[in-house]
């Protein structure tokens, strides 16, 4: 590893850096520092935020090794951003595509907005963004930086949001959307109840498989953002349930 990269990682351990001051301390231009940070971000060691960087929370998330699938998740997240923003209040749930959406919001949103979340990863991504972030209390899951349990379920009842943004572990176009964690499912059901509109962001590979527990029926969902590989039959069933569908290309635009 480049010696300067090691210094940057040491600086990040204090909780984060600001581009301007860190560039001066390292004796490099801001452009050079941003390039270094992008390289560290690609290795999931740093996370770029507005005006600075943080230690990358994804090291606690399931590893995403499929670069094509990762690009697809960001394309889905970007399409959702264009569809529902500007918005005053959003609840962002857990999952890799929800985290991608939070990154898009942090980098592209320029208007004040309140985000409620149970994800420490989402909260850290939005640090120093235009968003006011409200983090639920609760019990930390053992396999990811998400808060669940009775305290989180009680906390969420105090809020109201324009949009809920959620991913899923599985989906059936004639039945609903699933997650593999019962505690998370209970919180997801509560989050649907506080939102005027509910959006699911999930790539087409999630369809045709069920996880442990259903957290949303078709009637609960207003918008699905996915990729163009979603089958015509799935689209027909979802549209029959009055769900708006946005499909992004499988390949990024040149």
PDB file of C-alpha atoms in Angstrom:
ATOM      1  CA  UNK A   1       0.000   0.000   0.000  1.00  0.00           C
ATOM      2  CA  UNK A   2       1.177   3.526  -0.832  1.00  0.00           C
ATOM      3  CA  UNK A   3       2.697   5.245   2.221  1.00  0.00           C
ATOM      4  CA  UNK A   4       0.361   8.220   1.793  1.00  0.00           C
ATOM      5  CA  UNK A   5      -2.619   5.865   1.780  1.00  0.00           C
ATOM      6  CA  UNK A   6      -1.479   4.506   5.140  1.00  0.00           C
ATOM      7  CA  UNK A   7      -1.323   8.049   6.511  1.00  0.00           C
ATOM      8  CA  UNK A   8      -4.807   8.779   5.207  1.00  0.00           C
ATOM      9  CA  UNK A   9      -6.156   5.632   6.884  1.00  0.00           C
ATOM     10  CA  UNK A  10      -4.485   6.670  10.144  1.00  0.00           C
ATOM     11  CA  UNK A  11      -6.147  10.085   9.869  1.00  0.00           C
ATOM     12  CA  UNK A  12      -9.526   8.459   9.212  1.00  0.00           C
ATOM     13  CA  UNK A  13      -9.349   6.565  12.493  1.00  0.00           C
ATOM     14  CA  UNK A  14     -10.151   9.798  14.332  1.00  0.00           C
ATOM     15  CA  UNK A  15     -13.628   9.575  12.797  1.00  0.00           C
ATOM     16  CA  UNK A  16     -13.193  11.398   9.489  1.00  0.00           C
ATOM     17  CA  UNK A  17     -11.208  14.023   7.574  1.00  0.00           C
ATOM     18  CA  UNK A  18     -11.924  17.249   5.715  1.00  0.00           C
ATOM     19  CA  UNK A  19     -10.454  17.439   2.211  1.00  0.00           C
ATOM     20  CA  UNK A  20      -8.999  20.962   2.511  1.00  0.00           C
ATOM     21  CA  UNK A  21      -7.260  20.525   5.863  1.00  0.00           C
ATOM     22  CA  UNK A  22      -6.101  16.948   5.177  1.00  0.00           C
ATOM     23  CA  UNK A  23      -4.573  17.963   1.813  1.00  0.00           C
ATOM     24  CA  UNK A  24      -2.586  20.703   3.558  1.00  0.00           C
ATOM     25  CA  UNK A  25      -1.416  18.290   6.253  1.00  0.00           C
ATOM     26  CA  UNK A  26      -0.322  15.723   3.669  1.00  0.00           C
ATOM     27  CA  UNK A  27       1.302  18.326   1.423  1.00  0.00           C
ATOM     28  CA  UNK A  28      -0.716  17.377  -1.657  1.00  0.00           C
ATOM     29  CA  UNK A  29      -3.377  19.037  -3.788  1.00  0.00           C
ATOM     30  CA  UNK A  30      -7.057  18.439  -3.083  1.00  0.00           C
ATOM     31  CA  UNK A  31      -7.310  16.698  -6.475  1.00  0.00           C
ATOM     32  CA  UNK A  32      -4.571  14.250  -5.488  1.00  0.00           C
ATOM     33  CA  UNK A  33      -6.204  13.551  -2.143  1.00  0.00           C
ATOM     34  CA  UNK A  34      -9.578  12.926  -3.786  1.00  0.00           C
ATOM     35  CA  UNK A  35      -7.921  10.472  -6.184  1.00  0.00           C
ATOM     36  CA  UNK A  36      -6.319   8.657  -3.237  1.00  0.00           C
ATOM     37  CA  UNK A  37      -9.657   8.518  -1.444  1.00  0.00           C
ATOM     38  CA  UNK A  38     -11.414   7.133  -4.499  1.00  0.00           C
ATOM     39  CA  UNK A  39      -8.812   4.347  -4.636  1.00  0.00           C
ATOM     40  CA  UNK A  40      -9.330   3.611  -0.937  1.00  0.00           C
ATOM     41  CA  UNK A  41     -13.097   3.726  -1.411  1.00  0.00           C
ATOM     42  CA  UNK A  42     -12.815   1.110  -4.179  1.00  0.00           C
ATOM     43  CA  UNK A  43     -11.105  -1.132  -1.607  1.00  0.00           C
ATOM     44  CA  UNK A  44     -13.820  -0.346   0.973  1.00  0.00           C
ATOM     45  CA  UNK A  45     -11.335   1.369   3.271  1.00  0.00           C
ATOM     46  CA  UNK A  46     -12.677   4.931   2.987  1.00  0.00           C
ATOM     47  CA  UNK A  47     -16.007   6.521   2.191  1.00  0.00           C
ATOM     48  CA  UNK A  48     -16.239   9.849   0.358  1.00  0.00           C
ATOM     49  CA  UNK A  49     -18.809  12.282   1.747  1.00  0.00           C
ATOM     50  CA  UNK A  50     -19.458  15.928   0.981  1.00  0.00           C
ATOM     51  CA  UNK A  51     -16.240  17.830   1.722  1.00  0.00           C
ATOM     52  CA  UNK A  52     -14.421  14.917   3.297  1.00  0.00           C
ATOM     53  CA  UNK A  53     -14.230  11.200   3.979  1.00  0.00           C
ATOM     54  CA  UNK A  54     -15.071   8.652   6.670  1.00  0.00           C
ATOM     55  CA  UNK A  55     -13.923   5.131   7.499  1.00  0.00           C
ATOM     56  CA  UNK A  56     -15.914   2.900   5.153  1.00  0.00           C
ATOM     57  CA  UNK A  57     -18.896   1.312   6.946  1.00  0.00           C
ATOM     58  CA  UNK A  58     -19.204  -1.332   4.234  1.00  0.00           C
ATOM     59  CA  UNK A  59     -16.475  -3.339   5.910  1.00  0.00           C
ATOM     60  CA  UNK A  60     -19.256  -4.405   8.268  1.00  0.00           C
ATOM     61  CA  UNK A  61     -21.649  -5.124   5.395  1.00  0.00           C
ATOM     62  CA  UNK A  62     -21.748  -8.294   3.264  1.00  0.00           C
ATOM     63  CA  UNK A  63     -18.974  -8.117   0.685  1.00  0.00           C
ATOM     64  CA  UNK A  64     -20.130  -7.157  -2.790  1.00  0.00           C
ATOM     65  CA  UNK A  65     -17.634  -8.746  -5.185  1.00  0.00           C
ATOM     66  CA  UNK A  66     -19.660  -8.587  -8.401  1.00  0.00           C
ATOM     67  CA  UNK A  67     -18.690  -5.249  -9.946  1.00  0.00           C
ATOM     68  CA  UNK A  68     -21.428  -5.431 -12.589  1.00  0.00           C
ATOM     69  CA  UNK A  69     -24.094  -6.066  -9.948  1.00  0.00           C
ATOM     70  CA  UNK A  70     -22.713  -3.218  -7.816  1.00  0.00           C
ATOM     71  CA  UNK A  71     -22.933  -0.811 -10.777  1.00  0.00           C
ATOM     72  CA  UNK A  72     -26.502  -1.980 -11.345  1.00  0.00           C
ATOM     73  CA  UNK A  73     -27.411  -1.194  -7.731  1.00  0.00           C
ATOM     74  CA  UNK A  74     -26.084   2.343  -8.133  1.00  0.00           C
ATOM     75  CA  UNK A  75     -28.009   2.762 -11.384  1.00  0.00           C
ATOM     76  CA  UNK A  76     -31.181   1.677  -9.577  1.00  0.00           C
ATOM     77  CA  UNK A  77     -30.428   4.038  -6.696  1.00  0.00           C
ATOM     78  CA  UNK A  78     -29.824   6.928  -9.109  1.00  0.00           C
ATOM     79  CA  UNK A  79     -33.127   6.288 -10.895  1.00  0.00           C
ATOM     80  CA  UNK A  80     -34.955   6.386  -7.569  1.00  0.00           C
ATOM     81  CA  UNK A  81     -33.208   9.633  -6.666  1.00  0.00           C
ATOM     82  CA  UNK A  82     -34.443  11.227  -9.891  1.00  0.00           C
ATOM     83  CA  UNK A  83     -37.969   9.925  -9.310  1.00  0.00           C
ATOM     84  CA  UNK A  84     -38.674  10.929  -5.690  1.00  0.00           C
ATOM     85  CA  UNK A  85     -36.463  13.926  -4.967  1.00  0.00           C
ATOM     86  CA  UNK A  86     -36.901  16.661  -3.959  1.00  0.00           C
ATOM     87  CA  UNK A  87     -38.692  15.410  -0.863  1.00  0.00           C
ATOM     88  CA  UNK A  88     -38.879  16.803   2.660  1.00  0.00           C
ATOM     89  CA  UNK A  89     -38.646  13.553   4.637  1.00  0.00           C
ATOM     90  CA  UNK A  90     -37.450  10.041   3.772  1.00  0.00           C
ATOM     91  CA  UNK A  91     -36.924   6.866   5.769  1.00  0.00           C
ATOM     92  CA  UNK A  92     -33.983   4.897   4.354  1.00  0.00           C
ATOM     93  CA  UNK A  93     -33.886   1.291   5.460  1.00  0.00           C
ATOM     94  CA  UNK A  94     -31.045  -1.215   5.377  1.00  0.00           C
ATOM     95  CA  UNK A  95     -29.356  -3.142   2.576  1.00  0.00           C
ATOM     96  CA  UNK A  96     -26.709  -2.564  -0.072  1.00  0.00           C
ATOM     97  CA  UNK A  97     -29.023  -0.860  -2.585  1.00  0.00           C
ATOM     98  CA  UNK A  98     -30.466   1.410   0.118  1.00  0.00           C
ATOM     99  CA  UNK A  99     -26.898   2.298   1.088  1.00  0.00           C
ATOM    100  CA  UNK A 100     -26.151   3.094  -2.567  1.00  0.00           C
ATOM    101  CA  UNK A 101     -29.200   5.382  -2.575  1.00  0.00           C
ATOM    102  CA  UNK A 102     -27.901   7.160   0.540  1.00  0.00           C
ATOM    103  CA  UNK A 103     -24.561   7.724  -1.205  1.00  0.00           C
ATOM    104  CA  UNK A 104     -26.336   9.249  -4.205  1.00  0.00           C
ATOM    105  CA  UNK A 105     -28.303  11.531  -1.870  1.00  0.00           C
ATOM    106  CA  UNK A 106     -25.122  12.584  -0.046  1.00  0.00           C
ATOM    107  CA  UNK A 107     -23.341  13.465  -3.280  1.00  0.00           C
ATOM    108  CA  UNK A 108     -26.120  14.925  -5.444  1.00  0.00           C
ATOM    109  CA  UNK A 109     -28.834  16.346  -3.198  1.00  0.00           C
ATOM    110  CA  UNK A 110     -28.454  20.099  -2.649  1.00  0.00           C
ATOM    111  CA  UNK A 111     -31.695  20.812  -0.784  1.00  0.00           C
ATOM    112  CA  UNK A 112     -32.349  20.471   2.958  1.00  0.00           C
ATOM    113  CA  UNK A 113     -34.067  17.193   3.776  1.00  0.00           C
ATOM    114  CA  UNK A 114     -34.674  15.037   6.841  1.00  0.00           C
ATOM    115  CA  UNK A 115     -33.678  11.379   6.704  1.00  0.00           C
ATOM    116  CA  UNK A 116     -34.797   8.890   9.331  1.00  0.00           C
ATOM    117  CA  UNK A 117     -32.928   5.587   9.368  1.00  0.00           C
ATOM    118  CA  UNK A 118     -32.128   2.540  11.462  1.00  0.00           C
ATOM    119  CA  UNK A 119     -28.853   1.998   9.581  1.00  0.00           C
ATOM    120  CA  UNK A 120     -25.589   3.276  11.057  1.00  0.00           C
ATOM    121  CA  UNK A 121     -24.037   2.874   7.605  1.00  0.00           C
ATOM    122  CA  UNK A 122     -26.664   5.142   6.016  1.00  0.00           C
ATOM    123  CA  UNK A 123     -26.260   7.687   8.821  1.00  0.00           C
ATOM    124  CA  UNK A 124     -22.481   7.815   8.358  1.00  0.00           C
ATOM    125  CA  UNK A 125     -22.811   8.214   4.577  1.00  0.00           C
ATOM    126  CA  UNK A 126     -25.062  11.250   5.128  1.00  0.00           C
ATOM    127  CA  UNK A 127     -22.671  12.847   7.623  1.00  0.00           C
ATOM    128  CA  UNK A 128     -21.962  16.471   6.572  1.00  0.00           C
ATOM    129  CA  UNK A 129     -24.490  16.273   3.744  1.00  0.00           C
ATOM    130  CA  UNK A 130     -27.463  18.597   3.292  1.00  0.00           C
ATOM    131  CA  UNK A 131     -29.586  16.156   5.270  1.00  0.00           C
ATOM    132  CA  UNK A 132     -30.709  16.308   8.863  1.00  0.00           C
ATOM    133  CA  UNK A 133     -30.305  12.703  10.015  1.00  0.00           C
ATOM    134  CA  UNK A 134     -32.447  11.065  12.706  1.00  0.00           C
ATOM    135  CA  UNK A 135     -31.121   7.689  13.834  1.00  0.00           C
ATOM    136  CA  UNK A 136     -33.463   5.295  15.623  1.00  0.00           C
ATOM    137  CA  UNK A 137     -32.394   3.657  18.857  1.00  0.00           C
ATOM    138  CA  UNK A 138     -32.485  -0.086  19.286  1.00  0.00           C
ATOM    139  CA  UNK A 139     -30.494  -3.291  19.360  1.00  0.00           C
ATOM    140  CA  UNK A 140     -27.513  -3.663  17.014  1.00  0.00           C
ATOM    141  CA  UNK A 141     -27.823  -6.655  14.697  1.00  0.00           C
ATOM    142  CA  UNK A 142     -24.976  -9.156  14.939  1.00  0.00           C
ATOM    143  CA  UNK A 143     -24.237  -9.251  11.204  1.00  0.00           C
ATOM    144  CA  UNK A 144     -24.682  -5.618  10.102  1.00  0.00           C
ATOM    145  CA  UNK A 145     -24.742  -2.052  11.392  1.00  0.00           C
ATOM    146  CA  UNK A 146     -28.532  -1.849  11.707  1.00  0.00           C
ATOM    147  CA  UNK A 147     -30.718  -1.158  14.735  1.00  0.00           C
ATOM    148  CA  UNK A 148     -33.806  -3.293  15.350  1.00  0.00           C
ATOM    149  CA  UNK A 149     -35.918  -4.551  18.219  1.00  0.00           C
ATOM    150  CA  UNK A 150     -38.656  -3.151  20.492  1.00  0.00           C
ATOM    151  CA  UNK A 151     -36.935   0.199  21.119  1.00  0.00           C
ATOM    152  CA  UNK A 152     -36.518   0.874  17.395  1.00  0.00           C
ATOM    153  CA  UNK A 153     -40.110  -0.181  16.766  1.00  0.00           C
ATOM    154  CA  UNK A 154     -41.322   2.200  19.477  1.00  0.00           C
ATOM    155  CA  UNK A 155     -39.115   5.063  18.223  1.00  0.00           C
ATOM    156  CA  UNK A 156     -40.350   4.817  14.657  1.00  0.00           C
ATOM    157  CA  UNK A 157     -43.948   5.410  15.723  1.00  0.00           C
ATOM    158  CA  UNK A 158     -42.996   9.001  16.609  1.00  0.00           C
ATOM    159  CA  UNK A 159     -42.227   9.926  12.993  1.00  0.00           C
ATOM    160  CA  UNK A 160     -43.950  10.533   9.662  1.00  0.00           C
ATOM    161  CA  UNK A 161     -42.155  10.579   6.292  1.00  0.00           C
ATOM    162  CA  UNK A 162     -43.050  11.297   2.685  1.00  0.00           C
ATOM    163  CA  UNK A 163     -41.188   8.253   1.363  1.00  0.00           C
ATOM    164  CA  UNK A 164     -39.935   4.948   2.702  1.00  0.00           C
ATOM    165  CA  UNK A 165     -37.016   3.497   0.720  1.00  0.00           C
ATOM    166  CA  UNK A 166     -36.329  -0.176   1.340  1.00  0.00           C
ATOM    167  CA  UNK A 167     -34.531  -3.080  -0.249  1.00  0.00           C
ATOM    168  CA  UNK A 168     -35.436  -6.755   0.111  1.00  0.00           C
ATOM    169  CA  UNK A 169     -33.828 -10.199   0.264  1.00  0.00           C
ATOM    170  CA  UNK A 170     -36.471 -11.782  -1.934  1.00  0.00           C
ATOM    171  CA  UNK A 171     -39.650 -10.977  -3.858  1.00  0.00           C
ATOM    172  CA  UNK A 172     -42.623 -12.694  -5.484  1.00  0.00           C
ATOM    173  CA  UNK A 173     -44.618 -10.629  -7.933  1.00  0.00           C
ATOM    174  CA  UNK A 174     -47.894 -12.212  -6.854  1.00  0.00           C
ATOM    175  CA  UNK A 175     -47.331 -12.062  -3.109  1.00  0.00           C
ATOM    176  CA  UNK A 176     -44.861  -9.493  -1.815  1.00  0.00           C
ATOM    177  CA  UNK A 177     -41.376  -8.690  -0.510  1.00  0.00           C
ATOM    178  CA  UNK A 178     -39.241 -10.614   1.977  1.00  0.00           C
ATOM    179  CA  UNK A 179     -36.339 -10.270   4.375  1.00  0.00           C
ATOM    180  CA  UNK A 180     -34.306 -12.972   6.123  1.00  0.00           C
ATOM    181  CA  UNK A 181     -34.407 -11.332   9.574  1.00  0.00           C
ATOM    182  CA  UNK A 182     -37.567 -11.440  11.711  1.00  0.00           C
ATOM    183  CA  UNK A 183     -36.589  -8.407  13.819  1.00  0.00           C
ATOM    184  CA  UNK A 184     -35.869  -6.376  10.689  1.00  0.00           C
ATOM    185  CA  UNK A 185     -39.162  -7.520   9.183  1.00  0.00           C
ATOM    186  CA  UNK A 186     -41.067  -6.244  12.234  1.00  0.00           C
ATOM    187  CA  UNK A 187     -39.386  -2.842  11.895  1.00  0.00           C
ATOM    188  CA  UNK A 188     -39.996  -2.727   8.138  1.00  0.00           C
ATOM    189  CA  UNK A 189     -43.715  -3.302   8.731  1.00  0.00           C
ATOM    190  CA  UNK A 190     -43.732  -0.385  11.189  1.00  0.00           C
ATOM    191  CA  UNK A 191     -41.883   1.838   8.715  1.00  0.00           C
ATOM    192  CA  UNK A 192     -44.524   1.211   6.046  1.00  0.00           C
ATOM    193  CA  UNK A 193     -47.107   2.563   8.477  1.00  0.00           C
ATOM    194  CA  UNK A 194     -45.370   5.941   8.893  1.00  0.00           C
ATOM    195  CA  UNK A 195     -44.835   6.641   5.162  1.00  0.00           C
ATOM    196  CA  UNK A 196     -47.122   8.329   2.634  1.00  0.00           C
ATOM    197  CA  UNK A 197     -45.366   6.460  -0.189  1.00  0.00           C
ATOM    198  CA  UNK A 198     -43.292   3.269  -0.216  1.00  0.00           C
ATOM    199  CA  UNK A 199     -40.534   2.449  -2.714  1.00  0.00           C
ATOM    200  CA  UNK A 200     -38.672  -0.835  -3.081  1.00  0.00           C
ATOM    201  CA  UNK A 201     -35.266  -0.781  -4.753  1.00  0.00           C
ATOM    202  CA  UNK A 202     -34.058  -4.228  -5.758  1.00  0.00           C
ATOM    203  CA  UNK A 203     -32.323  -5.797  -8.734  1.00  0.00           C
ATOM    204  CA  UNK A 204     -34.223  -8.428 -10.715  1.00  0.00           C
ATOM    205  CA  UNK A 205     -32.220 -11.308  -9.199  1.00  0.00           C
ATOM    206  CA  UNK A 206     -34.275 -10.902  -6.000  1.00  0.00           C
ATOM    207  CA  UNK A 207     -37.460 -11.975  -7.796  1.00  0.00           C
ATOM    208  CA  UNK A 208     -38.645 -15.565  -7.721  1.00  0.00           C
ATOM    209  CA  UNK A 209     -37.156 -16.347  -4.345  1.00  0.00           C
ATOM    210  CA  UNK A 210     -38.479 -16.035  -0.828  1.00  0.00           C
ATOM    211  CA  UNK A 211     -36.557 -15.199   2.329  1.00  0.00           C
ATOM    212  CA  UNK A 212     -37.700 -16.089   5.832  1.00  0.00           C
ATOM    213  CA  UNK A 213     -40.467 -13.566   6.370  1.00  0.00           C
ATOM    214  CA  UNK A 214     -42.661 -11.245   4.288  1.00  0.00           C
ATOM    215  CA  UNK A 215     -42.550  -7.622   5.401  1.00  0.00           C
ATOM    216  CA  UNK A 216     -44.661  -6.055   2.635  1.00  0.00           C
ATOM    217  CA  UNK A 217     -47.629  -7.152   0.570  1.00  0.00           C
ATOM    218  CA  UNK A 218     -48.093  -5.826  -2.962  1.00  0.00           C
ATOM    219  CA  UNK A 219     -50.780  -3.410  -1.758  1.00  0.00           C
ATOM    220  CA  UNK A 220     -48.226  -1.742   0.530  1.00  0.00           C
ATOM    221  CA  UNK A 221     -45.892  -0.732  -2.315  1.00  0.00           C
ATOM    222  CA  UNK A 222     -46.316   2.214  -4.672  1.00  0.00           C
ATOM    223  CA  UNK A 223     -43.017   2.166  -6.581  1.00  0.00           C
ATOM    224  CA  UNK A 224     -40.460  -0.462  -7.604  1.00  0.00           C
ATOM    225  CA  UNK A 225     -37.119   0.503  -9.127  1.00  0.00           C
ATOM    226  CA  UNK A 226     -35.282  -2.472 -10.607  1.00  0.00           C
ATOM    227  CA  UNK A 227     -33.402  -3.448 -13.776  1.00  0.00           C
ATOM    228  CA  UNK A 228     -34.642  -4.337 -17.247  1.00  0.00           C
ATOM    229  CA  UNK A 229     -34.146  -8.071 -16.693  1.00  0.00           C
ATOM    230  CA  UNK A 230     -37.353  -8.227 -14.663  1.00  0.00           C
ATOM    231  CA  UNK A 231     -39.652 -10.546 -16.594  1.00  0.00           C
ATOM    232  CA  UNK A 232     -42.718  -9.374 -18.483  1.00  0.00           C
ATOM    233  CA  UNK A 233     -44.852 -11.692 -16.364  1.00  0.00           C
ATOM    234  CA  UNK A 234     -43.527 -10.155 -13.133  1.00  0.00           C
ATOM    235  CA  UNK A 235     -44.150  -6.679 -14.543  1.00  0.00           C
ATOM    236  CA  UNK A 236     -47.698  -7.602 -15.496  1.00  0.00           C
ATOM    237  CA  UNK A 237     -48.527  -8.856 -12.007  1.00  0.00           C
ATOM    238  CA  UNK A 238     -46.938  -5.864 -10.280  1.00  0.00           C
ATOM    239  CA  UNK A 239     -48.690  -3.357 -12.538  1.00  0.00           C
ATOM    240  CA  UNK A 240     -51.977  -5.134 -11.922  1.00  0.00           C
ATOM    241  CA  UNK A 241     -51.370  -4.400  -8.237  1.00  0.00           C
ATOM    242  CA  UNK A 242     -50.979  -0.691  -9.178  1.00  0.00           C
ATOM    243  CA  UNK A 243     -47.217  -0.622  -8.552  1.00  0.00           C
ATOM    244  CA  UNK A 244     -45.256   1.852 -10.686  1.00  0.00           C
ATOM    245  CA  UNK A 245     -42.172   0.194 -12.177  1.00  0.00           C
ATOM    246  CA  UNK A 246     -38.960   1.880 -13.262  1.00  0.00           C
ATOM    247  CA  UNK A 247     -36.436  -0.366 -15.000  1.00  0.00           C
ATOM    248  CA  UNK A 248     -32.827   0.673 -15.561  1.00  0.00           C
ATOM    249  CA  UNK A 249     -30.595  -0.788 -18.319  1.00  0.00           C
ATOM    250  CA  UNK A 250     -28.484  -3.812 -17.442  1.00  0.00           C
ATOM    251  CA  UNK A 251     -25.434  -2.149 -18.953  1.00  0.00           C
ATOM    252  CA  UNK A 252     -24.370   1.368 -17.950  1.00  0.00           C
ATOM    253  CA  UNK A 253     -24.672   4.059 -20.617  1.00  0.00           C
ATOM    254  CA  UNK A 254     -21.382   4.667 -22.518  1.00  0.00           C
TER     255      UNK A 254
END
